[in-house]
Amino acid sequence: MSGNTLPRQIVVLVTAVLLAVLAVLWMSLLSVRGTMDDSAAEESTKRVAGRVQNLLEQVSILASDYHNWTDLYLDAQELAIDRLASNYGITAHRGEVFQFAEVFDGPFAAPLSWREGAGLAPQPGLLTERTRQILRRIAPGLDPSHRQTHDYFEMRDGQPVMFSSSYLLPENPALLARVVPGSAGIATIGKVMAPQRLRDMESEFSITGLAVTMTPPEAAQTISVALPGVDGKPVAWLRWTPPQPGTLLFWKMFPIMAGISFVFVVISYSAALLLRSKAAGLIEREAISFDRARIDALTSLPNRFAMREHLDSLRDSSDVDCAVLAIDLVRFKQINDTVGHLGGDAFLVEFAARLRAIADETAFLARYGGDEFFVVFSASRDLDQIVAEKCRQISRLSEQPILCNGVSFEVLSSKGLAFEDRRGMEQEELLRRADRAMYSAKLRETLEVVRYDKRMESEDLDHKRIERELRRALAEGEGLEVHYQPIVPASLGAAPIRYEALARWTSPELGAVAPDRFIKVAEASGLIMPLGWRLLDLVCADMRLMDQARVSINISPAQLMSRGFAEKFTAVVLAHGIAPWRIEVEVTEQIVVRDDATIEHELIALSHNGFTLALDDFGTGFASIGYLTQMPFDVLKIDRSFVRSIEDGQQGMRMVRSIVGLARAMELSIVAEGVESEAEAVLLRRIGADFLQGYHFGRPAPVSAWIKPGAGPRPDPA
């Protein structure tokens, strides 16, 4: 062995060790680069997708506010295009809140559209017919009680536009309950995702090249998020180059490691410090983005996502009880209408700031969206006392009005409270109960906290039981019958020649069900049409036994607002061999003003076909004299509340005389309802009523009580 072999071997061995160590370091660095780049790409995808979803939710909130607006709904139903443009189209024209708007179907013969800068006059439809067809299929499945919308993207002039669609409905619960499915128009708003928004997302998420493309990106250095269209299929993609902290780190380390590899320890130490510095920066930026994704941008309160995470964490704690308070601001639309959306935002910010006063380890605050806030209470003991005290604090915080743009507004809110009835309850059920209790507070028009109880649950169950049994009754044709109340001429001694038909239903499971209960359920569940035709068949069959008597039949709003109702009604009556002059169609004053175009068309058709028309409950609603002259009514029915008032003093007498005088001037017959004493009958005869109806002359009874023994079917005269 030569003298320099061992040193050479040592050199080789040391060199090999150093090379191996350096190889491990380089391989580790390359691995770190790939891992960091992949992690950053995945995180940027989550953030961009989350921001896109957040922007869609903002448009959805706008749509739920505008599309659940009683005034706007009534404007649409009345085809008041000018008012519709002033309340809806103007927002798109100005372009501050959204830039596109369209309404179609329902009362509209053709779509009406507005867009930014195009003026208040409606333009041709901005949506394609394919888009409308898809929305017609989707809209019936949306939940109006939760103001659900269908959100999607379309490309307009090379820019993505966020659209949100739903039925145009009233926020008034009573009016909403009477809306016939499919009769309301479908409304859509669109908001442009402006280029500046993309630049802001680039800056916020530390990405580059964020742009819209119409084809899926294929380049290895770009990633993308699909923008779903109305049918769920992508219409475009957001693509960008993700941050590459690993690659940046690698190239920063490369000259250092290449230049001073022989001082491996120093290089390794420097690399460790640099890695730690870079990792800390990445963690800090990730923490900031994590917080932003869970904070409401307007109020800085936690958002619905953060609240659900908090509820999940509470569910994992077996020793913690939980309760949820839902808060919905009352008449918030009036604030927006008075001081604009910026003023409304200022109101929400101040309200949120006040709510923070109650936040502690037992109370978690969140803005759920729009004007809805939630408070999640949690404690291992004494939760009832904690919640009671927090609710008192919230009431005190609402005592002082909020000043917005120089206008002072009262702080009014509906509040619903729900407690877990068992630990670990599903958060969706707990939130549903709180929301249901809050809705009950709205219906009661109370500012007090309404707590969820079993009565609310039983009401839902009762509705479902009635609907189930009513469907069975209609399918089997059993349990439904009609009773008749006489309507007698005002002249003394005259026998009844007219009757009012009143529906009755006895269920084998539920027993006798009050008409106002099952009619309400029928209207809400879509059963009113088959129920109406079934009752009409029963009435026509009874009329063949009633010796030419005339019968008044009450018609539901859902029936009368159905196109073609008059034609089918006439066909059914004639098929039974009943002359149309023997049937009087009776509608209430409140439903007459719900849909001028549809109701006027059907009423005129019924009158033209030979039926007489009666306006019931006159004086209790909103019908004008001009409307009475416009519609072909034959009979005016004085509501029982006015009949009761005639014995109370001159004021009631003058009111009834005025109604009679109006009817006489319009050549209408007069029926006074609710007559329960001879004294009332005498006064009504003296005032000039033509017919009287009430318990004084007879209670509703089956047809057998009003026909002569041995009477049978007889044909009507031609």
XYZ file of C-alpha atoms in Angstrom:
718
model
C 0.000 0.000 0.000
C 1.494 3.335 -0.962
C 2.021 6.012 1.590
C -0.713 8.211 0.287
C -3.395 5.499 0.009
C -4.759 5.897 3.487
C -5.004 9.672 3.267
C -6.606 9.196 -0.108
C -9.010 6.680 1.357
C -9.724 9.018 4.244
C -10.245 11.846 1.825
C -12.504 9.648 -0.261
C -14.353 8.456 2.815
C -14.710 11.956 4.242
C -15.622 13.238 0.810
C -18.186 10.480 0.413
C -19.618 11.252 3.836
C -19.737 14.956 3.051
C -21.242 14.264 -0.367
C -23.791 11.947 1.225
C -24.637 14.558 3.834
C -24.831 17.248 1.175
C -26.964 14.936 -1.010
C -29.332 14.377 1.895
C -29.471 18.127 2.482
C -30.127 18.850 -1.207
C -32.751 16.112 -1.416
C -34.359 17.418 1.759
C -34.373 20.922 0.335
C -35.936 19.709 -2.899
C -38.536 17.776 -0.916
C -39.313 20.840 1.190
C -39.668 22.906 -1.974
C -42.173 20.476 -3.481
C -44.135 20.099 -0.250
C -44.351 23.845 0.377
C -45.330 24.575 -3.224
C -48.026 21.870 -3.177
C -49.343 23.046 0.185
C -49.405 26.656 -0.979
C -51.205 25.649 -4.189
C -53.800 23.652 -2.235
C -54.290 26.466 0.273
C -54.655 29.092 -2.453
C -57.314 26.900 -4.104
C -59.256 26.704 -0.851
C -59.003 30.460 -0.310
C -60.005 31.435 -3.832
C -62.890 28.935 -3.822
C -63.964 30.217 -0.403
C -63.868 33.819 -1.577
C -65.892 32.981 -4.717
C -68.480 31.249 -2.517
C -68.480 34.242 -0.153
C -69.111 36.627 -3.049
C -71.971 34.425 -4.276
C -73.443 34.431 -0.753
C -73.292 38.242 -0.694
C -75.264 38.364 -3.947
C -77.638 35.734 -2.506
C -78.232 37.941 0.552
C -79.012 40.897 -1.726
C -81.397 38.748 -3.752
C -83.144 37.384 -0.653
C -83.707 40.976 0.548
C -85.005 42.285 -2.784
C -86.967 39.170 -3.780
C -88.793 38.893 -0.431
C -90.239 42.416 -0.404
C -93.995 42.905 -0.075
C -94.129 46.225 -1.960
C -92.081 44.809 -4.816
C -94.232 41.665 -4.905
C -97.441 43.688 -5.046
C -95.989 45.932 -7.745
C -95.201 42.842 -9.795
C -98.580 41.216 -9.230
C -100.322 44.473 -10.179
C -97.989 44.852 -13.200
C -97.076 48.320 -11.900
C -94.034 48.546 -14.166
C -93.200 52.135 -13.200
C -93.122 51.311 -9.493
C -91.246 48.101 -10.210
C -88.657 50.071 -12.141
C -88.394 52.693 -9.374
C -87.842 50.082 -6.648
C -85.979 47.367 -8.543
C -84.853 48.440 -11.977
C -83.288 51.647 -10.648
C -80.846 49.641 -8.530
C -79.559 47.817 -11.596
C -79.515 51.069 -13.589
C -77.372 52.792 -10.976
C -75.096 49.776 -10.699
C -74.008 50.462 -7.121
C -75.473 47.285 -5.611
C -75.979 45.085 -8.666
C -75.809 45.690 -12.402
C -78.405 43.344 -13.908
C -81.995 42.512 -13.016
C -84.766 40.535 -14.689
C -88.247 39.298 -13.764
C -90.270 36.812 -15.798
C -93.207 34.404 -15.612
C -95.893 34.787 -12.953
C -97.902 37.879 -13.898
C -95.477 38.910 -16.657
C -96.330 38.103 -20.234
C -92.728 38.748 -21.277
C -89.466 39.150 -19.346
C -88.558 42.613 -18.038
C -84.877 43.473 -17.699
C -82.712 46.313 -16.498
C -78.988 46.782 -16.648
C -76.447 49.314 -15.507
C -76.717 52.661 -17.239
C -79.572 51.571 -19.517
C -82.307 53.659 -17.852
C -85.505 52.741 -16.016
C -87.475 51.580 -19.040
C -87.438 47.764 -19.120
C -85.279 46.261 -21.857
C -85.559 42.932 -23.669
C -84.722 39.893 -21.555
C -81.049 39.580 -20.636
C -81.304 35.851 -19.790
C -81.392 33.187 -22.449
C -84.513 31.058 -22.812
C -82.454 28.024 -21.795
C -81.495 29.768 -18.548
C -85.150 30.641 -17.865
C -86.223 27.053 -18.494
C -83.667 25.790 -15.978
C -84.756 28.403 -13.407
C -88.396 27.377 -13.900
C -87.413 23.845 -12.870
C -85.276 24.944 -9.935
C -87.410 27.771 -8.447
C -90.259 25.545 -7.099
C -87.719 23.601 -5.034
C -86.381 26.688 -3.229
C -87.465 27.185 0.400
C -89.232 30.605 0.678
C -89.330 30.439 4.490
C -85.512 30.598 4.535
C -85.317 32.970 1.546
C -83.362 30.387 -0.416
C -81.936 31.427 -3.790
C -80.266 29.698 -6.732
C -76.803 31.171 -7.369
C -74.700 30.786 -10.488
C -72.339 32.531 -12.939
C -72.681 33.745 -16.516
C -70.155 35.489 -18.729
C -71.137 38.990 -19.875
C -68.819 41.018 -22.128
C -65.876 38.891 -21.084
C -66.543 39.354 -17.365
C -68.044 36.839 -14.951
C -71.389 37.929 -13.491
C -72.740 36.446 -10.243
C -76.477 35.820 -10.563
C -78.968 34.926 -7.849
C -82.545 33.883 -8.628
C -85.712 33.047 -6.691
C -89.446 33.682 -6.733
C -90.449 37.316 -6.146
C -92.421 36.949 -2.878
C -93.735 39.113 -0.033
C -91.914 39.061 3.304
C -95.306 39.403 5.064
C -95.962 35.888 6.461
C -99.741 36.073 6.115
C -99.515 37.242 2.520
C -96.776 34.706 1.773
C -98.991 31.886 3.009
C -101.601 32.785 0.406
C -99.259 32.912 -2.561
C -100.187 30.246 -5.066
C -97.164 28.100 -6.036
C -95.951 29.136 -9.449
C -98.045 32.324 -9.586
C -95.216 34.609 -8.557
C -92.646 35.859 -10.999
C -89.057 34.608 -10.991
C -86.602 37.409 -10.232
C -82.875 37.489 -10.938
C -80.131 39.968 -10.044
C -76.595 39.922 -11.348
C -73.438 41.525 -9.985
C -70.260 41.792 -12.027
C -67.090 40.283 -10.580
C -65.023 43.318 -11.541
C -61.318 43.065 -12.522
C -60.430 45.062 -9.407
C -61.909 42.266 -7.307
C -59.474 39.835 -8.955
C -56.577 42.177 -8.232
C -57.627 42.417 -4.600
C -57.740 38.614 -4.373
C -54.242 38.407 -5.894
C -52.913 40.788 -3.267
C -54.772 39.170 -0.377
C -53.887 35.569 -1.227
C -50.343 36.226 -2.548
C -51.072 34.756 -5.982
C -50.327 36.018 -9.498
C -51.933 35.932 -12.896
C -55.506 35.608 -11.549
C -57.736 35.762 -14.617
C -60.905 34.353 -16.160
C -60.624 31.703 -18.851
C -63.339 29.983 -20.848
C -61.425 26.680 -21.087
C -60.006 24.544 -18.271
C -56.345 25.517 -17.750
C -53.903 22.744 -18.587
C -50.543 24.317 -17.772
C -48.699 22.621 -14.940
C -47.909 25.921 -13.227
C -51.505 27.133 -13.021
C -54.462 25.959 -10.985
C -58.099 26.889 -11.321
C -61.536 27.065 -9.727
C -64.655 26.426 -11.826
C -67.426 29.037 -11.956
C -70.698 27.045 -12.056
C -73.425 28.059 -14.458
C -77.184 27.882 -13.947
C -77.172 24.125 -14.630
C -74.201 23.477 -12.336
C -71.768 22.988 -15.214
C -68.782 25.383 -15.403
C -69.178 28.392 -17.668
C -65.665 29.681 -16.977
C -62.690 29.142 -14.722
C -60.566 31.364 -12.508
C -56.973 30.386 -13.123
C -53.852 31.682 -11.467
C -50.252 30.879 -10.695
C -50.114 29.788 -7.073
C -47.493 31.110 -4.636
C -44.273 29.092 -4.685
C -42.614 29.648 -1.328
C -40.654 26.413 -1.684
C -39.229 27.366 -5.081
C -38.421 30.850 -3.824
C -36.635 29.352 -0.848
C -34.734 26.892 -3.036
C -33.291 29.588 -5.293
C -32.374 31.719 -2.352
C -30.529 28.794 -0.793
C -28.858 27.577 -3.992
C -25.997 30.117 -4.277
C -25.321 29.861 -0.597
C -25.040 26.066 -0.570
C -23.114 25.979 -3.873
C -20.599 28.601 -2.746
C -19.801 27.493 0.739
C -20.550 23.772 0.818
C -17.115 23.108 2.366
C -18.333 24.916 5.507
C -21.245 22.555 5.795
C -22.062 23.248 9.420
C -22.318 26.977 8.859
C -24.430 26.466 5.763
C -26.680 24.018 7.581
C -27.104 26.397 10.479
C -27.889 29.307 8.122
C -30.351 27.154 6.191
C -32.126 26.192 9.406
C -32.507 29.833 10.405
C -33.782 30.785 6.940
C -36.218 27.865 6.869
C -37.542 28.850 10.264
C -37.957 32.457 9.121
C -39.768 31.491 5.947
C -41.992 28.990 7.722
C -42.942 31.600 10.327
C -43.936 34.014 7.576
C -46.053 31.394 5.842
C -47.736 30.413 9.101
C -48.467 34.066 9.885
C -50.034 34.680 6.471
C -52.029 31.460 6.741
C -53.303 32.490 10.174
C -54.412 35.871 8.793
C -56.250 34.226 5.891
C -57.802 31.690 8.268
C -59.176 34.494 10.430
C -60.462 36.498 7.451
C -62.398 33.480 6.170
C -64.229 33.320 9.510
C -64.877 37.019 10.121
C -67.795 39.020 8.696
C -66.268 41.774 6.574
C -68.823 44.425 7.561
C -69.224 43.993 11.324
C -65.974 42.112 12.135
C -68.075 39.595 14.074
C -67.558 35.868 13.434
C -69.570 34.703 10.430
C -71.832 31.678 10.005
C -68.868 29.431 9.168
C -67.105 30.340 12.422
C -70.340 29.871 14.367
C -70.826 26.365 12.988
C -67.232 25.492 13.882
C -67.906 26.773 17.403
C -71.040 24.626 17.664
C -69.055 21.596 16.481
C -66.450 22.221 19.162
C -69.186 22.491 21.822
C -70.690 19.234 20.633
C -67.366 17.521 21.311
C -67.483 18.762 24.922
C -69.607 16.289 26.815
C -69.943 18.470 29.936
C -71.219 21.665 28.269
C -74.863 22.683 27.786
C -75.754 24.871 24.818
C -78.460 27.326 23.702
C -78.871 29.525 20.618
C -80.525 32.948 20.337
C -81.584 34.044 16.832
C -81.967 37.823 16.339
C -83.629 39.396 13.298
C -83.838 43.175 13.019
C -87.386 44.489 12.530
C -88.132 46.811 9.602
C -84.502 46.869 8.495
C -85.649 47.441 4.901
C -87.153 50.747 6.003
C -83.737 51.803 7.273
C -82.168 50.966 3.906
C -84.994 52.766 2.101
C -84.560 55.860 4.287
C -80.780 56.272 4.469
C -79.602 53.909 1.735
C -77.510 50.763 1.960
C -74.503 52.605 3.361
C -76.688 53.932 6.155
C -78.080 50.437 6.684
C -74.533 49.092 6.891
C -73.724 51.728 9.500
C -76.753 50.584 11.513
C -75.554 46.961 11.381
C -72.028 47.967 12.429
C -73.323 49.900 15.443
C -75.713 47.100 16.423
C -72.868 44.573 16.215
C -70.658 46.838 18.313
C -73.341 46.932 21.004
C -73.713 43.156 20.930
C -69.988 42.752 21.630
C -70.666 44.057 25.124
C -72.173 40.674 26.065
C -69.435 38.544 24.512
C -67.455 36.386 26.932
C -66.533 32.736 27.389
C -70.252 31.857 27.666
C -71.582 33.918 24.715
C -70.313 33.539 21.138
C -71.609 36.199 18.699
C -72.003 35.776 14.940
C -73.574 37.624 12.051
C -75.429 34.965 10.100
C -76.108 37.213 7.119
C -78.221 40.236 6.182
C -79.896 41.539 9.334
C -79.714 38.200 11.178
C -77.451 37.627 14.172
C -76.937 34.592 16.390
C -75.663 34.220 19.940
C -74.437 30.781 21.026
C -74.556 30.327 24.803
C -72.598 27.558 26.499
C -71.831 26.637 30.097
C -71.300 23.540 32.163
C -73.906 24.719 34.699
C -76.482 27.477 35.383
C -77.051 27.999 31.666
C -80.652 29.209 32.191
C -79.512 32.004 34.505
C -76.686 32.995 32.161
C -79.001 33.161 29.148
C -81.631 35.154 31.059
C -79.050 37.732 32.138
C -77.557 37.993 28.634
C -81.032 38.519 27.128
C -81.696 41.299 29.641
C -78.402 42.906 28.615
C -79.394 42.718 24.944
C -82.722 44.407 25.763
C -80.900 47.208 27.585
C -78.518 47.639 24.640
C -81.569 48.175 22.407
C -83.088 50.940 24.523
C -81.114 53.744 22.873
C -81.806 54.473 19.172
C -79.041 54.336 16.555
C -78.217 57.480 14.570
C -77.475 56.859 10.861
C -76.824 59.707 8.431
C -78.585 62.121 10.744
C -81.682 59.926 11.148
C -82.487 58.240 14.462
C -83.821 54.662 14.318
C -85.222 52.515 17.097
C -83.441 49.215 17.670
C -86.229 46.663 17.228
C -85.642 42.956 16.825
C -87.440 39.617 16.859
C -85.652 37.078 19.053
C -86.022 33.302 19.200
C -84.315 31.113 21.800
C -83.724 27.359 21.721
C -82.035 25.126 24.288
C -80.553 21.700 23.692
C -82.940 19.104 25.062
C -80.006 16.698 25.122
C -76.266 17.181 24.999
C -74.693 16.707 21.596
C -77.848 17.706 19.662
C -77.288 18.183 15.938
C -76.486 21.837 15.274
C -78.912 22.007 12.339
C -81.809 21.036 14.594
C -80.775 23.535 17.281
C -80.481 26.351 14.723
C -83.814 25.367 13.169
C -85.532 25.575 16.533
C -84.064 28.997 17.288
C -85.074 30.224 13.838
C -88.595 28.808 14.291
C -88.939 30.569 17.651
C -87.730 33.814 16.075
C -90.297 33.411 13.282
C -92.975 32.953 15.954
C -91.824 36.207 17.562
C -92.252 37.907 14.189
C -95.789 36.587 13.822
C -96.669 37.748 17.338
C -95.026 41.135 16.619
C -93.327 41.000 20.000
C -89.907 42.328 20.979
C -89.665 39.847 23.824
C -87.574 36.680 23.550
C -89.733 33.759 22.389
C -88.475 30.370 23.523
C -88.944 27.285 21.404
C -91.451 24.908 22.942
C -93.285 21.752 22.053
C -96.350 23.722 20.981
C -94.454 24.973 17.931
C -93.436 21.424 17.100
C -96.985 20.192 17.566
C -98.287 22.882 15.162
C -96.013 21.535 12.445
C -97.071 18.000 13.200
C -100.753 19.041 13.195
C -100.333 20.645 9.764
C -98.699 17.480 8.429
C -101.430 15.248 9.915
C -104.200 17.373 8.396
C -102.469 17.377 5.009
C -101.984 13.600 5.097
C -105.581 12.887 6.096
C -106.952 15.440 3.623
C -105.045 13.765 0.794
C -106.527 10.464 1.891
C -110.030 11.967 2.030
C -109.674 13.350 -1.498
C -108.308 10.045 -2.791
C -111.011 7.938 -1.146
C -113.850 10.446 -1.566
C -115.020 10.118 2.050
C -115.504 12.492 4.975
C -116.190 15.654 2.948
C -119.675 17.141 2.842
C -121.402 20.475 2.373
C -123.763 22.228 4.778
C -126.074 25.046 3.761
C -127.110 28.229 5.606
C -130.293 29.962 4.443
C -130.269 33.481 3.012
C -133.796 34.846 3.386
C -135.449 37.815 1.680
C -135.715 40.841 3.961
C -139.495 40.980 3.433
C -141.362 39.436 6.372
C -142.556 35.874 6.033
C -140.647 35.068 2.867
C -139.258 31.556 2.656
C -135.555 30.924 1.958
C -134.755 30.872 -1.709
C -130.987 31.127 -1.397
C -128.317 29.277 0.566
C -124.602 29.611 1.226
C -122.609 26.383 0.781
C -120.123 25.744 3.600
C -117.523 22.947 3.514
C -117.368 20.410 6.345
C -114.866 17.587 6.880
C -114.798 14.746 9.376
C -111.656 12.618 9.383
C -111.649 9.049 10.767
C -108.386 9.860 12.565
C -108.764 13.575 13.412
C -112.513 13.821 13.872
C -114.331 16.982 12.794
C -111.788 19.505 11.477
C -112.704 23.203 11.467
C -112.983 24.654 7.939
C -110.482 27.444 8.603
C -107.895 24.803 9.578
C -108.183 22.425 6.653
C -108.783 25.165 4.062
C -105.589 26.891 5.228
C -103.643 23.624 4.970
C -105.147 22.928 1.538
C -104.052 26.337 0.266
C -100.537 25.929 1.679
C -100.067 22.382 0.368
C -101.557 22.789 -3.110
C -104.638 20.674 -2.346
C -107.105 23.543 -2.703
C -107.728 22.868 -6.400
C -108.750 19.169 -6.084
C -110.636 20.018 -2.885
C -112.534 22.799 -4.654
C -113.584 20.558 -7.532
C -114.689 17.827 -5.127
C -116.831 20.280 -3.147
C -118.303 21.699 -6.356
C -119.401 18.200 -7.385
C -121.084 17.759 -3.993
C -122.869 21.118 -4.226
C -124.127 20.434 -7.739
C -125.448 17.030 -6.671
C -127.288 18.646 -3.724
C -128.713 21.428 -5.872
C -130.667 18.902 -7.916
C -132.678 18.255 -4.731
C -133.219 21.909 -3.767
C -136.100 22.909 -6.040
C -134.537 25.748 -8.023
C -132.912 27.376 -4.999
C -129.843 29.496 -5.635
C -126.576 28.611 -3.861
C -123.608 30.827 -3.019
C -120.201 29.109 -3.299
C -117.039 30.551 -1.742
C -113.991 30.522 -4.019
C -110.410 30.451 -2.691
C -107.801 32.917 -3.984
C -105.733 30.011 -5.289
C -108.669 28.837 -7.400
C -109.610 32.216 -8.775
C -106.017 33.104 -9.644
C -105.626 29.967 -11.764
C -105.917 30.677 -15.479
C -108.775 28.714 -17.052
C -110.625 28.299 -13.745
C -113.814 29.943 -15.026
C -113.936 27.704 -18.085
C -113.568 24.483 -16.077
C -115.970 25.721 -13.363
C -118.629 26.317 -16.007
C -118.027 22.930 -17.619
C -118.441 21.089 -14.288
C -121.693 22.918 -13.443
C -123.198 22.280 -16.872
C -122.144 18.628 -16.743
C -124.301 18.254 -13.612
C -127.268 19.798 -15.397
C -127.310 22.940 -13.225
C -128.135 26.303 -14.776
C -125.360 28.871 -14.087
C -127.901 31.496 -12.890
C -128.549 29.307 -9.823
C -124.946 29.624 -8.604
C -123.463 32.719 -7.034
C -119.643 32.861 -6.901
C -118.556 34.547 -3.685
C -115.115 36.131 -3.187
C -113.723 38.200 -0.306
C -112.693 41.808 -0.598
C -109.131 41.003 0.439
C -108.465 38.582 -2.428
C -109.937 40.861 -5.078
C -106.951 43.205 -4.923
C -104.285 40.484 -4.963
C -103.913 40.073 -8.727
C -105.922 42.489 -10.852
C -105.187 40.938 -14.226
C -105.869 37.296 -13.369
C -108.852 37.848 -11.094
C -110.508 40.351 -13.408
C -110.175 37.943 -16.332
C -111.688 35.001 -14.416
C -114.491 37.020 -12.794
C -115.521 38.545 -16.105
C -115.521 35.071 -17.662
C -117.734 33.697 -14.872
C -120.138 36.618 -15.213
C -120.228 36.197 -18.979
C -121.060 32.499 -18.510
C -124.166 33.367 -16.480
C -122.988 33.139 -12.849
C -123.744 35.972 -10.445
C -120.844 37.403 -8.448
C -120.871 38.454 -4.791
C -118.282 40.515 -2.912
C -118.078 39.244 0.673
C -116.823 41.024 3.845
C -117.184 44.432 2.199
C -115.615 47.234 4.255
C -113.015 45.077 6.014
C -110.331 45.212 3.323
C -108.988 47.557 0.695
C -111.366 47.491 -2.269
C -111.982 50.933 -3.729
C -115.199 52.223 -5.275
C -113.392 52.443 -8.596
C -112.542 48.774 -8.401
C -116.159 47.900 -7.620
C -117.295 49.722 -10.734
C -114.640 47.931 -12.777
C -115.597 44.395 -11.729
C -118.935 42.755 -12.689
C -120.318 42.202 -9.161
C -124.033 41.615 -8.667
C -124.220 41.309 -4.874
C -122.585 43.139 -1.976
C -122.415 41.278 1.348
C -122.190 43.414 4.496
C -119.731 41.900 6.969
C -121.085 40.654 10.302
C -118.888 43.163 12.197
C -120.962 46.023 10.742
C -124.205 44.176 11.450
C -123.267 43.848 15.128
C -122.456 47.557 15.329
C -125.913 48.819 14.326
C -127.320 48.243 17.824
C -124.340 49.934 19.486
C -125.119 53.468 18.345
C -125.532 55.920 15.518
C -121.987 55.430 14.261
C -122.630 51.807 13.286
C -126.007 52.702 11.787
C -124.445 55.441 9.641
C -121.754 53.070 8.418
C -124.274 50.441 7.311
C -126.493 53.099 5.679
C -123.448 54.320 3.743
C -122.688 50.812 2.476
C -126.325 50.284 1.481
C -126.376 53.652 -0.276
C -123.240 52.773 -2.192
C -124.691 49.421 -3.250
C -127.967 51.061 -4.335
C -126.059 53.607 -6.424
C -124.225 50.774 -8.141
C -127.414 48.718 -8.585
C -126.125 45.853 -6.428
C -128.226 43.530 -4.269
C -127.437 43.655 -0.563
C -126.978 40.680 1.786
C -126.421 41.348 5.493
C -124.456 38.558 7.226
C -124.332 37.546 10.868
C -127.923 38.432 11.830
C -128.475 36.862 15.251
C -131.569 38.635 16.601
C -134.922 39.953 15.440
C -133.869 43.439 16.517
C -130.956 43.345 14.066
C -133.265 42.005 11.353
C -135.757 44.850 11.903
C -133.062 47.501 11.672
C -131.546 45.963 8.545
C -134.965 45.790 6.855
C -135.493 49.449 7.728
C -132.082 50.408 6.327
C -132.849 48.629 3.058
C -131.062 45.266 2.976
C -132.422 42.890 0.340
C -131.458 39.594 2.025
C -130.542 38.521 5.558
C -128.296 35.677 6.713
C -127.359 34.444 10.166
C -128.123 32.109 13.053
C -131.413 33.944 13.636
C -132.723 32.343 10.435
C -130.898 29.034 10.625
C -127.566 27.406 11.257
C -125.662 25.562 8.532
C -127.117 22.066 8.028
C -126.976 19.237 5.472
C -129.132 19.496 2.376
C -131.645 17.063 3.887
C -132.663 19.731 6.416
C -133.775 22.137 3.670
C -135.653 19.946 1.192
C -139.187 18.756 1.390
C -139.775 15.068 2.243
C -139.901 12.969 -0.889
C -138.208 15.571 -3.039
C -135.844 14.185 -5.631
C -133.698 15.358 -8.488
C -135.484 17.511 -11.006
C -134.125 19.081 -14.171
C -133.427 22.772 -14.418
C -135.411 24.777 -16.947
C -133.631 25.456 -20.157
